[in-house]
């Protein structure tokens, strides 16, 4: 059964710092990995989708990498801003999971002004 | 337009009430999902509709009854709920289930059962 872990559970950084959020998964047989952002009391906003055949995806200040063989993904946020404060969730679609998302527990990011 | 719209945003209901949550998307997606999310936990899958047919029911109690009237709409009918059912209910959609498609989520409906 696929398990997704995100470390750390919470992270606090000063504004302007570059930071990395980590996601690991136990079963490397995945279709894709998706990073989401969730603001308090709100729904999930899709940030980046990486297909299993890809190594990375970029959108603005965000860069996500995928190392399928080691079961790891990172989300790199450049020049962090207070508006980046949110919970970041990664989720994978595994070949053995009826093609549904398995979520990590999230990293709660606070960017201090 | 990458929007999934959910109504109502907030709902308070008694344990004997019958209410419904509604979800709509106009992206031409053929897969729609209901998730339940408790505080500080990741979303948990409840139901998947694929081409307007229920394809996955994650052993959800029968007091939750999904309905997909057409390819753009997904409802969740609620009856005789328990206080522990209080949560954020998220609707999502994708072009088709699984594989390489981005999944888009709505803003959610906050449900409080009293």
mmCIF file of C-alpha atoms in Angstrom:
data_model
loop_
_atom_site.group_PDB
_atom_site.id
_atom_site.type_symbol
_atom_site.label_atom_id
_atom_site.label_comp_id
_atom_site.label_asym_id
_atom_site.label_seq_id
_atom_site.Cartn_x
_atom_site.Cartn_y
_atom_site.Cartn_z
ATOM 1 C CA UNK A 1 0.000 0.000 0.000
ATOM 2 C CA UNK A 2 1.389 3.377 -1.010
ATOM 3 C CA UNK A 3 2.399 5.706 1.818
ATOM 4 C CA UNK A 4 3.341 9.345 1.335
ATOM 5 C CA UNK A 5 5.337 11.252 3.930
ATOM 6 C CA UNK A 6 6.096 14.949 4.102
ATOM 7 C CA UNK A 7 8.828 16.360 6.275
ATOM 8 C CA UNK A 8 8.878 18.729 8.044
ATOM 9 C CA UNK A 9 5.280 18.992 9.258
ATOM 10 C CA UNK A 10 5.775 22.708 9.838
ATOM 11 C CA UNK A 11 8.346 25.241 8.669
ATOM 12 C CA UNK A 12 8.832 28.914 9.481
ATOM 13 C CA UNK A 13 11.224 31.071 7.437
ATOM 14 C CA UNK A 14 11.961 34.793 7.018
ATOM 15 C CA UNK A 15 10.769 36.521 3.885
ATOM 16 C CA UNK A 16 13.114 36.277 0.908
ATOM 17 C CA UNK A 17 14.579 32.913 1.826
ATOM 18 C CA UNK A 18 14.716 30.059 -0.683
ATOM 19 C CA UNK A 19 13.249 26.867 0.737
ATOM 20 C CA UNK A 20 12.693 23.198 -0.034
ATOM 21 C CA UNK A 21 9.749 21.040 0.949
ATOM 22 C CA UNK A 22 10.188 17.279 0.889
ATOM 23 C CA UNK A 23 7.873 14.465 -0.084
ATOM 24 C CA UNK A 24 8.669 10.749 -0.085
ATOM 25 C CA UNK A 25 6.632 7.768 -1.209
ATOM 26 C CA UNK A 26 7.114 4.051 -0.612
ATOM 27 C CA UNK A 27 6.018 2.572 -3.952
ATOM 28 C CA UNK A 28 7.871 3.923 -6.987
ATOM 29 C CA UNK A 29 5.260 2.551 -9.418
ATOM 30 C CA UNK A 30 3.460 5.856 -9.863
ATOM 31 C CA UNK A 31 1.731 7.565 -12.765
ATOM 32 C CA UNK A 32 2.398 11.080 -11.532
ATOM 33 C CA UNK A 33 2.928 13.305 -8.526
ATOM 34 C CA UNK A 34 1.034 16.522 -7.868
ATOM 35 C CA UNK A 35 1.805 19.379 -5.482
ATOM 36 C CA UNK A 36 -1.079 21.360 -3.994
ATOM 37 C CA UNK A 37 -1.401 24.451 -1.843
ATOM 38 C CA UNK A 38 -4.158 24.830 0.742
ATOM 39 C CA UNK A 39 -4.918 28.085 2.534
ATOM 40 C CA UNK A 40 -6.687 27.821 5.924
ATOM 41 C CA UNK A 41 -10.328 26.831 5.518
ATOM 42 C CA UNK A 42 -10.036 26.693 1.724
ATOM 43 C CA UNK A 43 -9.848 24.108 -1.013
ATOM 44 C CA UNK A 44 -6.726 22.784 -2.721
ATOM 45 C CA UNK A 45 -4.989 24.702 -5.492
ATOM 46 C CA UNK A 46 -2.963 22.629 -7.937
ATOM 47 C CA UNK A 47 0.589 23.971 -8.221
ATOM 48 C CA UNK A 48 2.525 21.488 -10.337
ATOM 49 C CA UNK A 49 2.010 18.051 -11.861
ATOM 50 C CA UNK A 50 5.001 15.862 -12.682
ATOM 51 C CA UNK A 51 4.496 12.812 -14.860
ATOM 52 C CA UNK A 52 6.419 9.671 -13.912
ATOM 53 C CA UNK A 53 8.639 10.091 -16.985
ATOM 54 C CA UNK A 54 9.608 13.668 -16.056
ATOM 55 C CA UNK A 55 12.330 14.898 -13.715
ATOM 56 C CA UNK A 56 11.020 18.367 -12.934
ATOM 57 C CA UNK A 57 8.408 21.022 -13.593
ATOM 58 C CA UNK A 58 8.612 24.769 -13.108
ATOM 59 C CA UNK A 59 6.014 27.474 -12.619
ATOM 60 C CA UNK A 60 7.183 30.958 -11.707
ATOM 61 C CA UNK A 61 9.080 30.797 -8.403
ATOM 62 C CA UNK A 62 8.187 27.129 -7.935
ATOM 63 C CA UNK A 63 10.210 24.158 -9.103
ATOM 64 C CA UNK A 64 9.260 20.573 -8.368
ATOM 65 C CA UNK A 65 11.579 17.635 -8.934
ATOM 66 C CA UNK A 66 10.872 13.936 -9.018
ATOM 67 C CA UNK A 67 13.254 11.042 -8.403
ATOM 68 C CA UNK A 68 11.000 8.066 -8.908
ATOM 69 C CA UNK A 69 13.646 5.421 -8.228
ATOM 70 C CA UNK A 70 14.364 6.794 -4.762
ATOM 71 C CA UNK A 71 10.721 7.682 -4.091
ATOM 72 C CA UNK A 72 11.297 11.378 -3.511
ATOM 73 C CA UNK A 73 10.044 14.726 -4.689
ATOM 74 C CA UNK A 74 10.997 18.225 -3.637
ATOM 75 C CA UNK A 75 9.194 21.522 -4.055
ATOM 76 C CA UNK A 76 11.596 24.445 -4.252
ATOM 77 C CA UNK A 77 10.204 27.922 -3.550
ATOM 78 C CA UNK A 78 12.470 30.802 -4.506
ATOM 79 C CA UNK A 79 12.454 34.191 -2.776
ATOM 80 C CA UNK A 80 9.638 33.297 -0.409
ATOM 81 C CA UNK A 81 6.931 35.865 0.380
ATOM 82 C CA UNK A 82 4.387 36.113 3.224
ATOM 83 C CA UNK A 83 1.690 35.280 0.659
ATOM 84 C CA UNK A 84 3.311 31.853 0.248
ATOM 85 C CA UNK A 85 2.192 30.948 3.775
ATOM 86 C CA UNK A 86 -0.092 27.923 3.454
ATOM 87 C CA UNK A 87 -0.101 24.148 3.810
ATOM 88 C CA UNK A 88 1.593 22.335 0.932
ATOM 89 C CA UNK A 89 0.418 18.823 0.109
ATOM 90 C CA UNK A 90 1.956 16.333 -2.245
ATOM 91 C CA UNK A 91 -0.040 13.458 -3.681
ATOM 92 C CA UNK A 92 0.766 10.538 -5.973
ATOM 93 C CA UNK A 93 -1.306 8.405 -8.274
ATOM 94 C CA UNK A 94 -0.015 4.871 -7.965
ATOM 95 C CA UNK A 95 -0.420 1.996 -10.366
ATOM 96 C CA UNK A 96 -1.752 -0.162 -7.557
ATOM 97 C CA UNK A 97 -4.291 2.280 -6.102
ATOM 98 C CA UNK A 98 -7.120 2.178 -8.642
ATOM 99 C CA UNK A 99 -5.497 5.310 -10.045
ATOM 100 C CA UNK A 100 -6.494 7.548 -7.159
ATOM 101 C CA UNK A 101 -4.552 10.161 -5.227
ATOM 102 C CA UNK A 102 -2.659 9.213 -2.081
ATOM 103 C CA UNK A 103 -1.886 12.341 -0.073
ATOM 104 C CA UNK A 104 0.888 13.191 2.333
ATOM 105 C CA UNK A 105 -0.018 14.946 5.575
ATOM 106 C CA UNK A 106 1.310 18.264 4.371
ATOM 107 C CA UNK A 107 3.894 20.854 5.392
ATOM 108 C CA UNK A 108 2.530 24.002 7.016
ATOM 109 C CA UNK A 109 4.687 26.889 5.800
ATOM 110 C CA UNK A 110 4.840 30.289 7.483
ATOM 111 C CA UNK A 111 6.845 33.058 5.810
ATOM 112 C CA UNK A 112 7.550 35.852 8.256
ATOM 113 C CA UNK A 113 7.627 39.465 6.996
ATOM 114 C CA UNK B 1 -11.426 28.417 -16.833
ATOM 115 C CA UNK B 2 -10.098 25.878 -14.328
ATOM 116 C CA UNK B 3 -12.826 26.276 -11.773
ATOM 117 C CA UNK B 4 -14.775 23.819 -9.693
ATOM 118 C CA UNK B 5 -17.654 25.553 -7.917
ATOM 119 C CA UNK B 6 -19.135 24.219 -4.693
ATOM 120 C CA UNK B 7 -22.277 25.367 -2.884
ATOM 121 C CA UNK B 8 -23.035 26.091 -0.154
ATOM 122 C CA UNK B 9 -19.747 27.245 1.368
ATOM 123 C CA UNK B 10 -21.064 26.623 4.878
ATOM 124 C CA UNK B 11 -23.858 24.337 6.067
ATOM 125 C CA UNK B 12 -25.125 23.654 9.577
ATOM 126 C CA UNK B 13 -27.588 20.791 9.891
ATOM 127 C CA UNK B 14 -29.226 18.748 12.590
ATOM 128 C CA UNK B 15 -28.898 15.008 12.802
ATOM 129 C CA UNK B 16 -32.413 14.486 11.433
ATOM 130 C CA UNK B 17 -32.106 16.913 8.521
ATOM 131 C CA UNK B 18 -31.759 16.149 4.829
ATOM 132 C CA UNK B 19 -29.499 18.469 2.868
ATOM 133 C CA UNK B 20 -27.357 18.411 -0.264
ATOM 134 C CA UNK B 21 -23.954 19.688 -1.316
ATOM 135 C CA UNK B 22 -23.548 20.719 -4.952
ATOM 136 C CA UNK B 23 -20.552 20.804 -7.248
ATOM 137 C CA UNK B 24 -20.242 22.102 -10.807
ATOM 138 C CA UNK B 25 -17.458 22.241 -13.397
ATOM 139 C CA UNK B 26 -17.467 23.457 -16.985
ATOM 140 C CA UNK B 27 -14.075 22.160 -18.078
ATOM 141 C CA UNK B 28 -15.510 19.174 -19.924
ATOM 142 C CA UNK B 29 -14.017 16.825 -17.343
ATOM 143 C CA UNK B 30 -15.431 13.307 -17.243
ATOM 144 C CA UNK B 31 -14.211 12.326 -13.776
ATOM 145 C CA UNK B 32 -15.553 13.915 -10.603
ATOM 146 C CA UNK B 33 -14.712 13.194 -6.992
ATOM 147 C CA UNK B 34 -15.894 13.788 -3.443
ATOM 148 C CA UNK B 35 -13.328 14.030 -0.666
ATOM 149 C CA UNK B 36 -13.733 14.555 3.075
ATOM 150 C CA UNK B 37 -11.132 16.496 5.043
ATOM 151 C CA UNK B 38 -10.904 16.774 8.826
ATOM 152 C CA UNK B 39 -8.860 19.503 10.492
ATOM 153 C CA UNK B 40 -5.095 19.192 9.977
ATOM 154 C CA UNK B 41 -5.516 15.956 8.000
ATOM 155 C CA UNK B 42 -5.146 15.283 4.278
ATOM 156 C CA UNK B 43 -8.269 14.769 2.159
ATOM 157 C CA UNK B 44 -9.791 11.279 2.135
ATOM 158 C CA UNK B 45 -11.454 9.958 -0.990
ATOM 159 C CA UNK B 46 -15.173 9.164 -0.692
ATOM 160 C CA UNK B 47 -16.549 8.650 -4.217
ATOM 161 C CA UNK B 48 -15.381 8.717 -7.826
ATOM 162 C CA UNK B 49 -17.665 9.227 -10.800
ATOM 163 C CA UNK B 50 -16.307 8.322 -14.207
ATOM 164 C CA UNK B 51 -18.388 9.261 -17.246
ATOM 165 C CA UNK B 52 -21.357 9.897 -14.926
ATOM 166 C CA UNK B 53 -21.161 6.408 -13.427
ATOM 167 C CA UNK B 54 -20.113 5.658 -9.868
ATOM 168 C CA UNK B 55 -16.795 3.847 -10.182
ATOM 169 C CA UNK B 56 -15.414 3.980 -6.648
ATOM 170 C CA UNK B 57 -17.163 4.042 -3.294
ATOM 171 C CA UNK B 58 -14.620 3.973 -0.489
ATOM 172 C CA UNK B 59 -16.928 2.156 1.949
ATOM 173 C CA UNK B 60 -18.704 5.378 2.817
ATOM 174 C CA UNK B 61 -21.781 5.056 5.100
ATOM 175 C CA UNK B 62 -25.121 5.125 3.318
ATOM 176 C CA UNK B 63 -26.085 8.379 5.041
ATOM 177 C CA UNK B 64 -23.923 9.934 2.275
ATOM 178 C CA UNK B 65 -25.519 9.460 -1.132
ATOM 179 C CA UNK B 66 -23.788 10.799 -4.253
ATOM 180 C CA UNK B 67 -25.566 11.673 -7.479
ATOM 181 C CA UNK B 68 -24.224 12.728 -10.873
ATOM 182 C CA UNK B 69 -27.148 14.192 -12.891
ATOM 183 C CA UNK B 70 -24.905 15.059 -15.857
ATOM 184 C CA UNK B 71 -21.242 15.422 -16.765
ATOM 185 C CA UNK B 72 -20.993 18.899 -15.212
ATOM 186 C CA UNK B 73 -22.780 18.343 -11.916
ATOM 187 C CA UNK B 74 -22.102 16.252 -8.843
ATOM 188 C CA UNK B 75 -24.277 16.268 -5.734
ATOM 189 C CA UNK B 76 -23.795 14.765 -2.305
ATOM 190 C CA UNK B 77 -27.049 14.089 -0.477
ATOM 191 C CA UNK B 78 -26.835 14.049 3.304
ATOM 192 C CA UNK B 79 -29.274 12.385 5.686
ATOM 193 C CA UNK B 80 -29.165 11.395 9.350
ATOM 194 C CA UNK B 81 -25.582 12.533 9.771
ATOM 195 C CA UNK B 82 -23.578 12.276 12.976
ATOM 196 C CA UNK B 83 -21.533 15.035 14.657
ATOM 197 C CA UNK B 84 -18.341 13.225 13.624
ATOM 198 C CA UNK B 85 -19.319 13.844 9.992
ATOM 199 C CA UNK B 86 -18.537 17.539 10.512
ATOM 200 C CA UNK B 87 -15.706 18.324 8.104
ATOM 201 C CA UNK B 88 -14.708 20.147 4.927
ATOM 202 C CA UNK B 89 -16.178 18.371 1.901
ATOM 203 C CA UNK B 90 -14.170 18.879 -1.260
ATOM 204 C CA UNK B 91 -15.265 18.253 -4.814
ATOM 205 C CA UNK B 92 -12.697 17.722 -7.554
ATOM 206 C CA UNK B 93 -12.587 16.932 -11.233
ATOM 207 C CA UNK B 94 -10.147 15.726 -13.882
ATOM 208 C CA UNK B 95 -10.298 15.023 -17.603
ATOM 209 C CA UNK B 96 -10.602 11.347 -16.829
ATOM 210 C CA UNK B 97 -9.763 9.225 -13.773
ATOM 211 C CA UNK B 98 -6.170 8.734 -12.779
ATOM 212 C CA UNK B 99 -3.067 8.599 -15.003
ATOM 213 C CA UNK B 100 -1.659 11.874 -16.224
ATOM 214 C CA UNK B 101 -4.385 14.370 -15.582
ATOM 215 C CA UNK B 102 -4.257 17.317 -13.226
ATOM 216 C CA UNK B 103 -6.960 17.144 -10.580
ATOM 217 C CA UNK B 104 -8.731 20.427 -9.806
ATOM 218 C CA UNK B 105 -10.395 21.034 -6.466
ATOM 219 C CA UNK B 106 -13.195 23.348 -5.427
ATOM 220 C CA UNK B 107 -13.118 25.647 -2.399
ATOM 221 C CA UNK B 108 -15.032 23.128 -0.332
ATOM 222 C CA UNK B 109 -18.216 23.097 1.719
ATOM 223 C CA UNK B 110 -17.842 23.353 5.476
ATOM 224 C CA UNK B 111 -20.352 21.047 7.123
ATOM 225 C CA UNK B 112 -21.262 21.219 10.805
ATOM 226 C CA UNK B 113 -23.623 18.589 12.215
ATOM 227 C CA UNK B 114 -25.271 19.573 15.479
#
